């Protein structure tokens, strides 16, 4: 399938594996996705600089296809990570949680593409004005940190599509080829899937984490921390402790301390799925198997073609000729 995103990034399918701290903070998952014709994304967020550099070296040996690095711009030592990306000429930057202006010229200088993650129309317009090549627009269904305003992917993506002209990649709740077809039908030029790729053999999180997400239903992936930086995680002891703190209306400092005490690392690395932040999207309820990333890619492409074929057949047989004008 050819879209403005496949053209821009030089990839075969308009499918981006979302940057996921820990799960894709290594080469295995991104290299597999890129080799299967999507865009693999290394999540630099939690990585030490030396590990990050080693991962870029591995990427160079594992794939000759384009890949991206996801970099939350607020992270400590961000300039060291940026220096390493520029030195190794990473072809695509996916930036979140911070504006592009300070860094964009260094990436432009060697022809890299800059994609900005946003979740509101306001931020989409700002990023476009700053000169980014494309946007990733994420709605509330998403795992990780979805928008605080809790607006769905279906609505947020269309709001943005009506106002911007750069290509849009839609994310949050996509999960399968039917979801991809729906978002392309809205006008997106690509999609980003996190939770689906989290449930692969290559994703580098503890097996207990994968098991917990596999067992979860859609409604088990709840939004936690509305008084802080909300995160969509499984409804475990950590989540219940925060809901309880909200009920009791605890002072802000106590709330923040409780919220920060639990981490994604605790769940992803140590397998503490009761007290850690088990970040996952609502699409956990649609995912019932852990597969290899290449099998997931093949399945997504097949489903996408089925879904597009179904729409095409419907429009050919049902659409009154007059409405085509
Ligand atoms: C375990 C996990 C870790 C994540 N880490 C990051 C991250 O480091 N940077 C980022 O921009 N987004 C992160 N996200 C959000 C994803 O990039 C993506 O927007 C989201 O997973 C898409 O929704 P989906 O899970 O419904 O497919 C994370 C999501 C998950 C599930």
Short mmCIF file of C-alpha atoms and ligand atoms in Angstrom, two decimals:
data_model
loop_
_atom_site.label_atom_id
_atom_site.label_comp_id
_atom_site.label_asym_id
_atom_site.label_seq_id
_atom_site.Cartn_x
_atom_site.Cartn_y
_atom_site.Cartn_z
CA UNK A 1 0.00 0.00 0.00
CA UNK A 2 1.31 3.42 -0.99
CA UNK A 3 0.58 6.50 1.14
CA UNK A 4 2.32 9.80 1.86
CA UNK A 5 3.90 8.06 4.88
CA UNK A 6 5.30 5.10 2.93
CA UNK A 7 6.74 7.62 0.45
CA UNK A 8 8.14 9.91 3.13
CA UNK A 9 9.80 7.14 5.13
CA UNK A 10 10.68 4.71 2.33
CA UNK A 11 8.77 1.80 3.90
CA UNK A 12 6.57 -0.86 2.35
CA UNK A 13 3.52 -0.73 4.65
CA UNK A 14 2.09 2.35 6.44
CA UNK A 15 2.55 0.60 9.79
CA UNK A 16 4.67 2.06 12.57
CA UNK A 17 5.62 0.05 15.66
CA UNK A 18 5.12 2.52 18.51
CA UNK A 19 8.12 3.48 20.58
CA UNK A 20 7.60 1.73 23.93
CA UNK A 21 9.94 2.25 26.84
CA UNK A 22 11.64 -1.04 27.79
CA UNK A 23 9.61 -3.10 25.26
CA UNK A 24 11.40 -1.50 22.32
CA UNK A 25 14.42 -0.07 24.16
CA UNK A 26 16.56 -2.64 22.34
CA UNK A 27 17.09 -3.80 18.78
CA UNK A 28 15.04 -7.04 18.57
CA UNK A 29 11.54 -5.65 18.03
CA UNK A 30 12.42 -2.60 15.91
CA UNK A 31 14.73 -4.58 13.60
CA UNK A 32 12.06 -7.28 13.05
CA UNK A 33 9.36 -4.74 12.24
CA UNK A 34 11.60 -2.81 9.83
CA UNK A 35 12.67 -6.04 8.14
CA UNK A 36 8.99 -6.93 7.68
CA UNK A 37 8.34 -3.66 5.83
CA UNK A 38 7.00 -1.48 8.67
CA UNK A 39 8.86 1.17 10.65
CA UNK A 40 10.58 -0.23 13.74
CA UNK A 41 11.11 2.26 16.55
CA UNK A 42 13.80 2.15 19.26
CA UNK A 43 12.46 3.78 22.44
CA UNK A 44 15.35 5.82 23.84
CA UNK A 45 13.35 7.12 26.83
CA UNK A 46 14.77 4.91 29.60
CA UNK A 47 18.13 4.03 27.98
CA UNK A 48 21.61 4.91 29.21
CA UNK A 49 23.60 6.59 26.48
CA UNK A 50 26.11 3.72 26.11
CA UNK A 51 23.29 1.14 25.79
CA UNK A 52 21.58 3.36 23.27
CA UNK A 53 24.73 3.65 21.15
CA UNK A 54 25.21 -0.13 21.30
CA UNK A 55 21.60 -0.61 20.19
CA UNK A 56 22.12 1.70 17.21
CA UNK A 57 25.18 -0.37 16.26
CA UNK A 58 23.07 -3.55 16.46
CA UNK A 59 20.36 -1.95 14.32
CA UNK A 60 22.98 -1.26 11.66
CA UNK A 61 23.86 -4.95 11.50
CA UNK A 62 20.29 -6.31 11.82
CA UNK A 63 18.51 -4.26 9.17
CA UNK A 64 19.23 -2.14 6.13
CA UNK A 65 15.68 -0.78 6.18
CA UNK A 66 14.61 2.57 7.66
CA UNK A 67 13.93 2.71 11.40
CA UNK A 68 13.21 5.45 13.92
CA UNK A 69 14.22 6.49 17.41
CA UNK A 70 11.53 7.68 19.81
CA UNK A 71 12.87 10.34 22.11
CA UNK A 72 10.87 12.01 24.90
CA UNK A 73 12.52 15.43 24.82
CA UNK A 74 12.14 16.07 28.57
CA UNK A 75 14.42 13.16 29.55
CA UNK A 76 17.71 13.81 31.36
CA UNK A 77 20.83 13.76 29.13
CA UNK A 78 18.66 14.31 26.07
CA UNK A 79 21.50 16.16 24.31
CA UNK A 80 23.79 13.09 24.59
CA UNK A 81 21.10 10.94 22.97
CA UNK A 82 20.55 13.56 20.27
CA UNK A 83 24.32 13.71 19.61
CA UNK A 84 24.43 9.92 19.18
CA UNK A 85 21.45 10.01 16.80
CA UNK A 86 23.06 12.69 14.66
CA UNK A 87 26.46 10.96 14.69
CA UNK A 88 24.89 7.71 13.44
CA UNK A 89 22.51 9.50 11.10
CA UNK A 90 19.32 7.90 12.45
CA UNK A 91 16.92 8.26 9.50
CA UNK A 92 13.70 9.08 11.41
CA UNK A 93 13.14 10.90 14.71
CA UNK A 94 9.89 10.41 16.61
CA UNK A 95 9.77 13.08 19.30
CA UNK A 96 7.34 13.29 22.17
CA UNK A 97 6.89 15.52 25.23
CA UNK A 98 8.70 18.63 24.01
CA UNK A 99 8.89 20.93 20.98
CA UNK A 100 11.11 20.25 17.94
CA UNK A 101 12.60 23.71 17.33
CA UNK A 102 15.87 23.36 19.27
CA UNK A 103 16.95 20.13 17.53
CA UNK A 104 15.31 20.10 14.11
CA UNK A 105 18.11 21.88 12.14
CA UNK A 106 20.71 19.25 13.10
CA UNK A 107 18.52 16.45 11.72
CA UNK A 108 17.52 18.43 8.65
CA UNK A 109 21.22 18.89 7.85
CA UNK A 110 21.62 15.19 6.96
CA UNK A 111 18.10 14.64 5.59
CA UNK A 112 16.43 12.90 8.55
CA UNK A 113 12.64 13.03 8.92
CA UNK A 114 11.10 14.44 12.08
CA UNK A 115 7.74 13.09 13.29
CA UNK A 116 6.11 14.74 16.31
CA UNK A 117 3.79 12.88 18.68
CA UNK A 118 0.78 15.03 19.66
CA UNK A 119 -2.61 14.42 21.21
CA UNK A 120 -4.45 17.71 20.76
CA UNK A 121 -5.24 19.95 17.80
CA UNK A 122 -3.40 22.82 19.50
CA UNK A 123 -0.14 20.87 19.70
CA UNK A 124 -0.62 19.52 16.17
CA UNK A 125 -0.86 23.06 14.79
CA UNK A 126 2.22 24.17 16.75
CA UNK A 127 4.27 21.20 15.52
CA UNK A 128 3.22 21.77 11.92
CA UNK A 129 4.17 25.45 12.19
CA UNK A 130 7.58 24.40 13.56
CA UNK A 131 8.21 22.46 10.32
CA UNK A 132 7.86 18.78 11.24
CA UNK A 133 7.47 16.24 8.41
CA UNK A 134 4.52 14.36 9.89
CA UNK A 135 2.47 13.98 13.04
CA UNK A 136 1.56 10.99 15.18
CA UNK A 137 -1.84 11.72 16.70
CA UNK A 138 -2.79 9.61 19.69
CA UNK A 139 -6.19 9.24 21.37
CA UNK A 140 -7.22 8.10 24.83
CA UNK A 141 -7.38 4.37 24.01
CA UNK A 142 -3.58 4.28 23.85
CA UNK A 143 -1.28 2.55 26.29
CA UNK A 144 1.40 4.70 27.91
CA UNK A 145 0.55 8.37 28.33
CA UNK A 146 -2.60 9.16 26.37
CA UNK A 147 -4.01 12.72 26.24
CA UNK A 148 -5.14 14.14 29.58
CA UNK A 149 -8.37 15.35 27.91
CA UNK A 150 -9.49 11.72 27.36
CA UNK A 151 -10.69 12.34 23.79
CA UNK A 152 -10.86 9.21 21.61
CA UNK A 153 -8.62 8.41 18.66
CA UNK A 154 -11.64 8.50 16.32
CA UNK A 155 -12.37 12.13 17.20
CA UNK A 156 -8.87 13.54 17.84
CA UNK A 157 -7.48 12.22 14.57
CA UNK A 158 -10.31 13.75 12.55
CA UNK A 159 -10.02 17.07 14.36
CA UNK A 160 -6.36 17.23 13.40
CA UNK A 161 -6.89 15.96 9.84
CA UNK A 162 -9.34 18.81 9.19
CA UNK A 163 -6.76 21.45 10.08
CA UNK A 164 -3.27 20.27 9.04
CA UNK A 165 -1.71 19.42 5.71
CA UNK A 166 1.29 17.32 6.84
CA UNK A 167 0.70 13.53 6.82
CA UNK A 168 -0.90 12.12 9.95
CA UNK A 169 -0.14 8.76 11.57
CA UNK A 170 -2.99 7.69 13.86
CA UNK A 171 -2.46 5.77 17.10
CA UNK A 172 -4.37 4.47 20.10
CA UNK A 173 -6.52 1.34 19.94
CA UNK A 174 -5.53 0.31 16.39
CA UNK A 175 -4.46 -3.29 17.15
CA UNK A 176 -5.41 -5.05 13.88
CA UNK A 177 -5.85 -4.61 10.13
CA UNK A 178 -9.49 -3.61 10.58
CA UNK A 179 -8.37 -0.78 12.84
CA UNK A 180 -5.75 0.23 10.30
CA UNK A 181 -8.33 0.33 7.49
CA UNK A 182 -10.64 2.47 9.65
CA UNK A 183 -7.98 5.06 10.34
CA UNK A 184 -6.76 5.18 6.74
CA UNK A 185 -10.41 5.66 5.75
CA UNK A 186 -10.57 8.69 8.04
CA UNK A 187 -7.70 10.26 6.11
CA UNK A 188 -4.62 9.15 8.05
CA UNK A 189 -1.58 8.19 5.95
CA UNK A 190 -0.26 5.70 8.46
CA UNK A 191 -0.92 4.06 11.81
CA UNK A 192 1.06 3.42 14.97
CA UNK A 193 0.49 0.29 17.06
CA UNK A 194 1.88 -0.14 20.55
CA UNK A 195 0.04 -2.79 22.53
CA UNK A 196 -0.16 -5.15 19.52
CA UNK A 197 3.65 -5.09 19.19
CA UNK A 198 4.09 -5.30 22.96
CA UNK A 199 2.56 -8.79 22.66
CA UNK A 200 5.37 -10.20 20.53
CA UNK A 201 8.24 -12.53 21.36
CA UNK A 202 10.70 -9.75 20.53
CA UNK A 203 9.31 -7.15 22.96
CA UNK A 204 11.77 -6.87 25.84
CA UNK A 205 9.46 -6.90 28.87
CA UNK A 206 9.11 -9.56 31.58
CA UNK A 207 6.96 -12.60 30.65
CA UNK A 208 4.67 -11.83 33.64
CA UNK A 209 3.95 -8.46 32.01
CA UNK A 210 2.97 -10.09 28.72
CA UNK A 211 0.83 -12.67 30.56
CA UNK A 212 -1.03 -9.94 32.45
CA UNK A 213 -1.78 -7.99 29.26
CA UNK A 214 -2.80 -11.18 27.46
CA UNK A 215 -5.37 -11.93 30.17
CA UNK A 216 -6.68 -8.36 30.29
CA UNK A 217 -9.95 -7.23 28.79
CA UNK A 218 -10.39 -3.79 27.19
CA UNK A 219 -11.85 -2.26 30.36
CA UNK A 220 -8.93 -3.51 32.47
CA UNK A 221 -6.65 -0.93 30.82
CA UNK A 222 -7.62 2.06 32.91
CA UNK A 223 -6.50 5.68 33.02
CA UNK A 224 -4.61 6.30 36.26
CA UNK A 225 -3.22 9.53 37.69
CA UNK A 226 -5.68 12.14 36.51
CA UNK A 227 -4.17 14.55 39.05
CA UNK A 228 -0.66 13.94 37.69
CA UNK A 229 0.60 12.75 34.25
CA UNK A 230 -2.15 10.23 33.41
CA UNK A 231 -1.05 6.81 32.27
CA UNK A 232 -3.10 3.93 30.83
CA UNK A 233 -2.17 0.79 32.78
CA UNK A 234 -3.77 -2.41 33.91
CA UNK A 235 -6.08 -2.08 36.92
CA UNK A 236 -3.78 -3.61 39.55
CA UNK A 237 -2.89 -2.77 43.18
CA UNK A 238 -1.03 0.35 42.08
CA UNK A 239 -4.05 1.63 40.11
CA UNK A 240 -6.45 0.86 42.97
CA UNK A 241 -4.15 2.65 45.43
CA UNK A 242 -4.28 5.81 43.24
CA UNK A 243 -8.08 5.59 42.83
CA UNK A 244 -8.35 5.27 46.60
CA UNK A 245 -6.11 8.34 47.07
CA UNK A 246 -8.44 10.27 44.73
CA UNK A 247 -11.48 9.19 46.75
CA UNK A 248 -9.81 10.34 49.94
CA UNK A 249 -8.77 13.55 48.19
CA UNK A 250 -5.23 13.32 49.61
CA UNK A 251 -2.98 16.41 49.41
CA UNK A 252 -1.15 16.95 46.10
CA UNK A 253 2.29 16.02 47.48
CA UNK A 254 1.07 12.71 48.91
CA UNK A 255 -0.71 11.92 45.63
CA UNK A 256 2.38 12.64 43.54
CA UNK A 257 4.56 10.54 45.85
CA UNK A 258 2.18 7.57 45.58
CA UNK A 259 1.96 7.95 41.81
CA UNK A 260 5.73 8.14 41.32
CA UNK A 261 6.52 5.30 43.72
CA UNK A 262 5.38 2.75 41.12
CA UNK A 263 7.21 2.59 37.80
CA UNK A 264 7.00 0.98 34.40
CA UNK A 265 10.51 -0.43 34.98
CA UNK A 266 9.25 -2.30 38.08
CA UNK A 267 6.70 -4.16 35.93
CA UNK A 268 8.66 -4.41 32.66
CA UNK A 269 12.01 -5.46 34.08
CA UNK A 270 11.21 -7.11 37.43
CA UNK A 271 7.79 -8.54 36.51
CA UNK A 272 6.01 -6.83 39.42
CA UNK A 273 2.61 -6.66 37.73
CA UNK A 274 0.74 -5.85 40.95
CA UNK A 275 2.56 -2.72 42.08
CA UNK A 276 4.33 -1.66 38.86
CA UNK A 277 2.80 0.42 36.08
CA UNK A 278 1.69 -2.22 33.54
CA UNK A 279 1.23 0.19 30.64
CA UNK A 280 -1.12 -1.15 27.96
CA UNK A 281 -3.91 0.18 25.77
CA UNK A 282 -7.59 -0.73 25.64
CA UNK A 283 -6.73 -2.87 22.62
CA UNK A 284 -5.37 -5.43 25.11
CA UNK A 285 -8.93 -6.75 24.91
CA UNK A 286 -8.45 -7.49 21.20
CA UNK A 287 -5.16 -9.34 21.50
CA UNK A 288 -5.23 -13.02 22.38
CA UNK A 289 -1.88 -14.34 21.16
CA UNK A 290 1.80 -13.56 21.55
CA UNK A 291 3.45 -13.94 18.15
CA UNK A 292 6.65 -13.01 16.39
CA UNK A 293 6.75 -9.43 15.12
CA UNK A 294 7.03 -10.66 11.52
CA UNK A 295 3.87 -12.78 11.97
CA UNK A 296 2.07 -9.77 13.42
CA UNK A 297 3.13 -7.68 10.42
CA UNK A 298 1.94 -10.36 7.97
CA UNK A 299 -1.38 -10.67 9.79
CA UNK A 300 -1.92 -6.89 9.87
CA UNK A 301 -1.29 -6.60 6.15
CA UNK A 302 -3.63 -9.49 5.34
CA UNK A 303 -6.43 -8.09 7.54
CA UNK A 304 -5.93 -4.64 6.06
CA UNK A 305 -6.40 -6.01 2.55
CA UNK A 306 -9.52 -7.91 3.61
CA UNK A 307 -10.96 -4.79 5.23
CA UNK A 308 -10.18 -2.61 2.20
CA UNK A 309 -11.65 -5.26 -0.13
CA UNK A 310 -14.83 -5.32 1.93
CA UNK A 311 -15.18 -1.52 1.77
CA UNK A 312 -14.48 -1.52 -1.95
CA UNK A 313 -17.10 -4.20 -2.60
CA UNK A 314 -19.64 -2.28 -0.51
CA UNK A 315 -19.02 1.00 -2.28
CA UNK A 316 -19.09 -0.60 -5.75
CA UNK A 317 -22.44 -2.28 -5.12
CA UNK A 318 -24.25 0.20 -2.88
CA UNK A 319 -23.23 3.75 -3.67
CA UNK A 320 -25.80 5.63 -5.76
CA UNK A 321 -24.10 7.04 -8.87
CA UNK A 322 -25.30 10.58 -8.05
CA UNK A 323 -23.43 10.66 -4.75
CA UNK A 324 -20.12 10.04 -6.53
CA UNK A 325 -20.25 13.44 -8.21
C1 LIG B 1 4.55 -0.31 27.44
C2 LIG B 1 4.40 1.00 26.72
C3 LIG B 1 5.46 1.92 26.77
C4 LIG B 1 5.34 3.14 26.07
N1 LIG B 1 6.43 4.00 26.06
C5 LIG B 1 6.39 5.12 25.31
C6 LIG B 1 7.55 5.93 25.16
O1 LIG B 1 8.62 5.65 25.70
N2 LIG B 1 7.45 7.04 24.37
C7 LIG B 1 6.27 7.39 23.74
O2 LIG B 1 6.24 8.41 23.02
N3 LIG B 1 5.16 6.64 23.86
C8 LIG B 1 5.20 5.50 24.60
N4 LIG B 1 4.10 4.67 24.67
C9 LIG B 1 2.91 5.00 23.87
C10 LIG B 1 3.03 4.35 22.46
O3 LIG B 1 4.08 4.96 21.74
C11 LIG B 1 1.75 4.48 21.62
O4 LIG B 1 1.34 5.82 21.50
C12 LIG B 1 0.58 3.66 22.14
O5 LIG B 1 1.01 2.41 22.60
C13 LIG B 1 -0.45 3.48 21.03
O6 LIG B 1 -1.63 2.91 21.49
P1 LIG B 1 -1.94 1.32 21.53
O7 LIG B 1 -1.14 0.78 22.66
O8 LIG B 1 -3.39 1.29 21.76
O9 LIG B 1 -1.52 0.75 20.21
C14 LIG B 1 4.16 3.46 25.36
C15 LIG B 1 3.11 2.52 25.34
C16 LIG B 1 3.22 1.31 25.99
C17 LIG B 1 2.08 0.31 25.89
#
